[in-house]
């Protein structure tokens, strides 16, 4: 098996952190978005949407979508569990993973895609919408700081895939100058904890 | 248990269809977004993000996020399976469920939210971005039509949660006048099949 990815993009980082936490070694093949390699027929044949990461399975099938790839490996190697160990825990981790994705990562991405020079000419940019995303992301950070009062990780007292998505989202915000503020002590503390794990450098 | 929802909104419909397919009866309580009931303290205490649906569990905890709710009930009542029956099937259904959500439903929602009079004054609308979403959604419908060539359902030969998300997305597109074109025969055939299931009226 191997994973096609771009080390510069946020979604592949989610999978690399996940694999590092699981202790699963795998081959990574770079598909450079900056060079347009994700739009070449060779990659489109793996994922018609031209996105990374893509997992190539041993039988030659291709699995896209970061969370689908993570979930697949969660089943192949259940320990340490990153999606939860019983139905209720799994449901709440899913809720938090989705919140971190939809309410944080997607706004970070919306700001970056619509305001950064990297995407100029690549996609139809709407700067005004990028600023809407920036404000929404900042509001969500405020909210998340309150949620983290008295709780170590995003979904409760255990590190989970929700922390991975949140870490990638927060770090990805920097390129758009969206940052945890000095007043957001809970968020600061959480970020220090998760960023200090060896997996954060994967 | 009960579910707080708004019958007019697309995400609650995903859960209602899912519950109907599973044959799980549950009480639904209406929270009318048009009347601002989702922003009242009573609802914010259930979901601080002010979104529906929310599942109230028997122990009084509240679970948000449509897919988290569906996944919880998939575990409570595995048959008929809507998330897949083995690791690989689950991975590919997850991939398709996410594609239908991120690449279709979210663009439909982006168009509606940014162009429809319903949201005027409720959120900062950026009409230009709404039109970007419209074009993206139309492009995704073209792509999906090709994908459905020779295949009955979104994720393969079995009806799954990916079909539920896709049905809700396609039907939700109508309010923004985003529609399956007469030339998109595979998509037409698929829509007829899934819209004819009793669950579609749930």
Coordinates of N, CA and C in Angstrom, one line a residue, chain B residues 17-147:
Chain B
X17 N -34.6 10.1 6.9 CA -34.5 9.1 5.9 C -33.8 7.9 6.5
X18 N -32.6 8.2 7.2 CA -31.8 7.1 7.8 C -32.7 6.3 8.7
X19 N -33.4 6.9 9.6 CA -34.2 6.3 10.6 C -35.3 5.5 10.0
X20 N -35.9 6.0 8.9 CA -37.0 5.3 8.2 C -36.4 4.0 7.5
X21 N -35.2 4.1 6.9 CA -34.6 2.9 6.3 C -34.3 1.9 7.4
X22 N -33.9 2.3 8.5 CA -33.6 1.4 9.6 C -34.8 0.8 10.3
X23 N -35.9 1.5 10.1 CA -37.2 1.1 10.8 C -37.1 1.4 12.3
X24 N -36.5 2.5 12.6 CA -36.4 2.9 14.1 C -37.3 4.1 14.3
X25 N -38.4 3.8 15.1 CA -39.3 4.9 15.4 C -38.6 5.8 16.5
X26 N -38.9 7.1 16.4 CA -38.3 8.1 17.4 C -39.2 9.3 17.4
X27 N -39.2 10.0 18.5 CA -40.0 11.3 18.6 C -39.2 12.4 18.0
X28 N -39.8 13.2 17.1 CA -39.2 14.4 16.6 C -39.8 15.7 17.2
X29 N -39.0 16.6 17.6 CA -39.4 17.8 18.2 C -38.9 19.0 17.2
X30 N -39.9 19.8 16.8 CA -39.5 20.9 15.9 C -38.9 22.1 16.5
X31 N -37.8 22.5 15.9 CA -37.1 23.8 16.3 C -37.1 24.6 15.0
X32 N -37.9 25.6 14.9 CA -38.1 26.3 13.7 C -37.0 27.4 13.5
X33 N -36.2 27.1 12.5 CA -35.1 28.1 12.1 C -35.7 29.4 11.7
X34 N -36.8 29.3 10.9 CA -37.4 30.5 10.3 C -37.8 31.5 11.5
X35 N -38.2 30.9 12.6 CA -38.6 31.7 13.8 C -37.4 32.0 14.7
X36 N -36.2 31.5 14.3 CA -35.0 31.8 15.2 C -35.0 30.9 16.4
X37 N -35.7 29.9 16.5 CA -35.8 29.0 17.7 C -34.4 28.3 17.9
X38 N -33.7 28.1 16.8 CA -32.4 27.4 17.0 C -31.3 28.3 17.7
X39 N -31.6 29.6 17.8 CA -30.7 30.5 18.5 C -31.1 30.8 20.0
X40 N -32.3 30.3 20.4 CA -32.7 30.5 21.7 C -31.9 29.7 22.7
X41 N -31.8 30.2 24.0 CA -30.9 29.5 25.0 C -31.3 28.0 25.1
X42 N -32.6 27.8 25.0 CA -33.1 26.4 25.2 C -32.4 25.4 24.2
X43 N -32.2 25.9 23.0 CA -31.5 25.1 22.0 C -30.0 25.1 22.1
X44 N -29.5 26.3 22.3 CA -28.0 26.5 22.4 C -27.4 25.6 23.5
X45 N -28.3 25.4 24.5 CA -27.8 24.5 25.6 C -27.7 23.1 25.1
X46 N -28.4 22.7 24.1 CA -28.3 21.4 23.5 C -27.2 21.3 22.5
X47 N -27.1 22.4 21.7 CA -25.9 22.5 20.7 C -25.5 23.9 20.7
X48 N -24.3 24.2 21.3 CA -23.8 25.6 21.3 C -23.7 26.2 19.9
X49 N -23.6 25.4 18.9 CA -23.4 26.0 17.6 C -24.8 26.3 17.0
X50 N -25.9 26.0 17.7 CA -27.2 26.4 17.2 C -27.7 25.7 16.0
X51 N -27.2 24.5 15.8 CA -27.6 23.7 14.6 C -28.6 22.6 14.9
X52 N -29.3 22.1 13.9 CA -30.1 20.9 14.0 C -29.6 19.9 13.0
X53 N -29.9 18.6 13.2 CA -30.6 18.0 14.3 C -29.7 17.8 15.5
X54 N -30.4 17.5 16.6 CA -29.7 17.1 17.9 C -30.4 15.9 18.5
X55 N -29.7 14.9 18.8 CA -30.3 13.7 19.4 C -30.2 13.9 20.9
X56 N -31.3 13.7 21.6 CA -31.3 13.7 23.1 C -31.3 12.2 23.5
X57 N -30.2 11.8 24.1 CA -30.1 10.4 24.6 C -30.9 10.2 25.9
X58 N -31.1 8.9 26.2 CA -31.9 8.6 27.4 C -31.2 9.1 28.7
X59 N -29.9 9.2 28.7 CA -29.2 9.7 29.8 C -29.1 11.2 29.9
X60 N -29.8 11.9 28.9 CA -29.8 13.4 28.9 C -28.7 14.0 28.2
X61 N -27.7 13.3 27.6 CA -26.7 13.9 26.8 C -27.2 14.2 25.4
X62 N -26.6 15.2 24.8 CA -27.0 15.7 23.5 C -26.0 15.4 22.4
X63 N -26.4 14.7 21.4 CA -25.4 14.4 20.3 C -25.9 15.2 19.0
X64 N -24.9 16.0 18.5 CA -25.2 16.8 17.3 C -24.5 16.1 16.1
X65 N -24.7 16.7 15.0 CA -24.2 16.2 13.7 C -24.9 15.0 13.1
X66 N -25.6 15.3 12.0 CA -26.4 14.2 11.3 C -25.7 12.9 11.2
X67 N -24.4 12.9 10.7 CA -23.7 11.7 10.4 C -23.4 11.0 11.7
X68 N -23.0 11.7 12.8 CA -22.7 11.1 14.1 C -24.0 10.4 14.6
X69 N -25.1 11.1 14.4 CA -26.4 10.5 14.9 C -26.7 9.2 14.1
X70 N -26.5 9.3 12.8 CA -26.8 8.1 12.0 C -25.8 6.9 12.4
X71 N -24.6 7.3 12.5 CA -23.6 6.2 12.9 C -23.9 5.6 14.2
X72 N -24.4 6.4 15.2 CA -24.8 5.8 16.5 C -25.9 4.8 16.3
X73 N -26.9 5.1 15.5 CA -28.0 4.2 15.3 C -27.6 3.0 14.4
X74 N -26.6 3.2 13.6 CA -26.1 2.0 12.8 C -25.6 1.0 13.8
X75 N -25.0 1.4 14.8 CA -24.4 0.5 15.8 C -25.5 -0.1 16.7
X76 N -26.6 0.7 17.0 CA -27.7 0.2 17.8 C -28.5 -0.9 17.0
X77 N -28.6 -0.7 15.7 CA -29.4 -1.6 14.9 C -28.7 -1.8 13.6
X78 N -27.7 -2.7 13.5 CA -26.9 -2.9 12.3 C -27.6 -3.2 11.0
X79 N -28.8 -3.8 11.1 CA -29.5 -4.2 9.9 C -30.7 -3.4 9.6
X80 N -31.0 -3.0 8.4 CA -30.1 -3.1 7.2 C -28.9 -2.2 7.3
X81 N -27.7 -2.7 6.9 CA -26.5 -1.9 7.0 C -26.5 -0.7 6.0
X82 N -26.2 0.5 6.5 CA -26.2 1.7 5.6 C -24.8 2.3 5.6
X83 N -23.9 1.7 6.4 CA -22.5 2.2 6.4 C -21.5 1.1 5.9
X84 N -22.1 -0.1 5.5 CA -21.2 -1.1 5.0 C -21.0 -2.2 6.0
X85 N -20.6 -3.4 5.5 CA -20.6 -4.6 6.4 C -19.2 -5.2 6.6
X86 N -18.2 -4.6 6.0 CA -16.8 -5.0 6.3 C -15.9 -3.8 6.1
X87 N -14.6 -3.9 6.5 CA -13.8 -2.7 6.6 C -13.6 -2.0 5.3
X88 N -13.5 -2.8 4.2 CA -13.3 -2.1 2.9 C -14.6 -1.5 2.4
X89 N -15.7 -2.2 2.6 CA -16.9 -1.6 2.2 C -17.2 -0.3 3.0
X90 N -17.0 -0.4 4.2 CA -17.2 0.8 5.1 C -16.3 2.0 4.7
X91 N -15.1 1.7 4.3 CA -14.2 2.7 3.8 C -14.7 3.4 2.5
X92 N -15.1 2.6 1.6 CA -15.6 3.2 0.4 C -17.0 3.9 0.5
X93 N -17.8 3.4 1.4 CA -19.1 4.1 1.6 C -18.7 5.5 2.3
X94 N -17.8 5.4 3.2 CA -17.4 6.7 3.9 C -16.8 7.7 2.8
X95 N -16.0 7.2 1.9 CA -15.5 8.0 0.9 C -16.6 8.7 0.1
X96 N -17.6 7.9 -0.3 CA -18.7 8.4 -1.1 C -19.6 9.3 -0.3
X97 N -19.9 8.9 0.9 CA -20.7 9.8 1.8 C -20.1 11.2 1.9
X98 N -18.7 11.2 2.1 CA -18.0 12.4 2.3 C -18.0 13.2 1.0
X99 N -17.8 12.5 -0.1 CA -17.9 13.2 -1.4 C -19.2 13.9 -1.7
X100 N -20.3 13.1 -1.4 CA -21.6 13.7 -1.6 C -21.9 14.9 -0.7
X101 N -21.3 14.8 0.5 CA -21.5 15.9 1.5 C -20.6 17.1 1.1
X102 N -19.3 16.9 0.9 CA -18.4 18.0 0.7 C -18.5 18.6 -0.7
X103 N -18.7 17.7 -1.7 CA -18.6 18.1 -3.1 C -20.0 18.4 -3.6
X104 N -21.1 18.1 -2.9 CA -22.4 18.3 -3.5 C -23.3 19.1 -2.5
X105 N -23.6 18.5 -1.3 CA -24.4 19.1 -0.4 C -23.9 20.5 0.1
X106 N -22.6 20.6 0.4 CA -22.1 21.8 0.9 C -22.1 22.9 -0.2
X107 N -21.9 22.5 -1.5 CA -22.0 23.5 -2.5 C -23.5 24.0 -2.7
X108 N -24.4 23.0 -2.6 CA -25.8 23.4 -2.7 C -26.2 24.4 -1.6
X109 N -25.7 24.1 -0.4 CA -25.9 24.9 0.8 C -25.2 26.3 0.6
X110 N -24.0 26.3 0.1 CA -23.3 27.5 -0.2 C -24.0 28.4 -1.1
X111 N -24.6 27.8 -2.1 CA -25.4 28.6 -3.1 C -26.6 29.2 -2.4
X112 N -27.4 28.3 -1.7 CA -28.6 28.8 -1.1 C -28.3 29.9 0.0
X113 N -27.4 29.6 0.8 CA -27.1 30.6 1.9 C -26.7 31.9 1.4
X114 N -25.9 31.9 0.3 CA -25.3 33.2 -0.2 C -26.2 33.9 -1.2
X115 N -27.3 33.2 -1.7 CA -28.1 33.9 -2.7 C -29.5 34.0 -2.4
X116 N -30.0 33.3 -1.4 CA -31.5 33.2 -1.2 C -31.9 34.3 -0.2
X117 N -33.1 34.9 -0.4 CA -33.6 35.9 0.4 C -33.8 35.5 1.8
X118 N -34.0 34.2 2.0 CA -34.2 33.6 3.4 C -33.1 34.0 4.3
X119 N -31.9 34.1 3.8 CA -30.7 34.3 4.7 C -30.3 35.8 4.7
X120 N -31.1 36.6 4.0 CA -30.8 38.1 3.9 C -30.9 38.7 5.3
X121 N -29.8 39.3 5.8 CA -29.8 39.9 7.2 C -29.6 38.9 8.3
X122 N -29.6 37.5 7.9 CA -29.3 36.5 8.9 C -27.9 36.2 9.0
X123 N -27.2 36.1 7.8 CA -25.8 35.8 7.7 C -25.2 36.8 6.7
X124 N -23.9 37.0 6.8 CA -23.3 37.9 5.8 C -23.2 37.2 4.4
X125 N -24.1 37.6 3.5 CA -24.2 36.9 2.2 C -23.2 37.5 1.2
X126 N -22.6 36.6 0.4 CA -21.7 37.0 -0.6 C -22.2 36.4 -1.9
X127 N -23.0 37.1 -2.6 CA -23.7 36.5 -3.8 C -22.8 35.9 -4.8
X128 N -21.6 36.6 -5.0 CA -20.6 36.1 -6.0 C -20.1 34.7 -5.6
X129 N -19.9 34.5 -4.3 CA -19.5 33.2 -3.8 C -20.7 32.2 -4.0
X130 N -21.9 32.6 -3.8 CA -23.0 31.7 -4.1 C -23.0 31.2 -5.5
X131 N -22.6 32.1 -6.4 CA -22.6 31.7 -7.9 C -21.4 30.7 -8.1
X132 N -20.3 30.9 -7.4 CA -19.2 30.0 -7.5 C -19.7 28.6 -7.1
X133 N -20.4 28.6 -6.0 CA -21.0 27.3 -5.5 C -21.9 26.7 -6.5
X134 N -22.7 27.5 -7.1 CA -23.7 27.0 -8.1 C -22.9 26.2 -9.2
X135 N -21.9 26.9 -9.8 CA -21.2 26.3 -10.9 C -20.5 25.0 -10.4
X136 N -19.9 25.1 -9.2 CA -19.2 23.9 -8.7 C -20.2 22.7 -8.5
X137 N -21.4 23.0 -8.0 CA -22.4 22.0 -7.8 C -22.8 21.4 -9.2
X138 N -23.0 22.2 -10.2 CA -23.4 21.8 -11.5 C -22.3 20.9 -12.1
X139 N -21.1 21.3 -11.9 CA -20.0 20.5 -12.4 C -19.9 19.1 -11.7
X140 N -20.2 19.1 -10.4 CA -20.2 17.8 -9.7 C -21.3 16.9 -10.1
X141 N -22.5 17.5 -10.5 CA -23.6 16.7 -11.0 C -23.2 16.0 -12.3
X142 N -22.5 16.8 -13.2 CA -21.9 16.2 -14.4 C -21.0 15.0 -14.2
X143 N -20.1 15.2 -13.2 CA -19.2 14.2 -12.8 C -19.9 13.0 -12.3
X144 N -20.9 13.2 -11.4 CA -21.6 12.1 -10.7 C -22.4 11.3 -11.7
X145 N -22.9 12.0 -12.7 CA -23.6 11.3 -13.8 C -22.7 10.2 -14.5
X146 N -21.5 10.6 -14.7 CA -20.6 9.7 -15.4 C -20.2 8.5 -14.4
X147 N -20.0 8.9 -13.1 CA -19.7 7.9 -12.1 C -20.8 6.8 -12.0

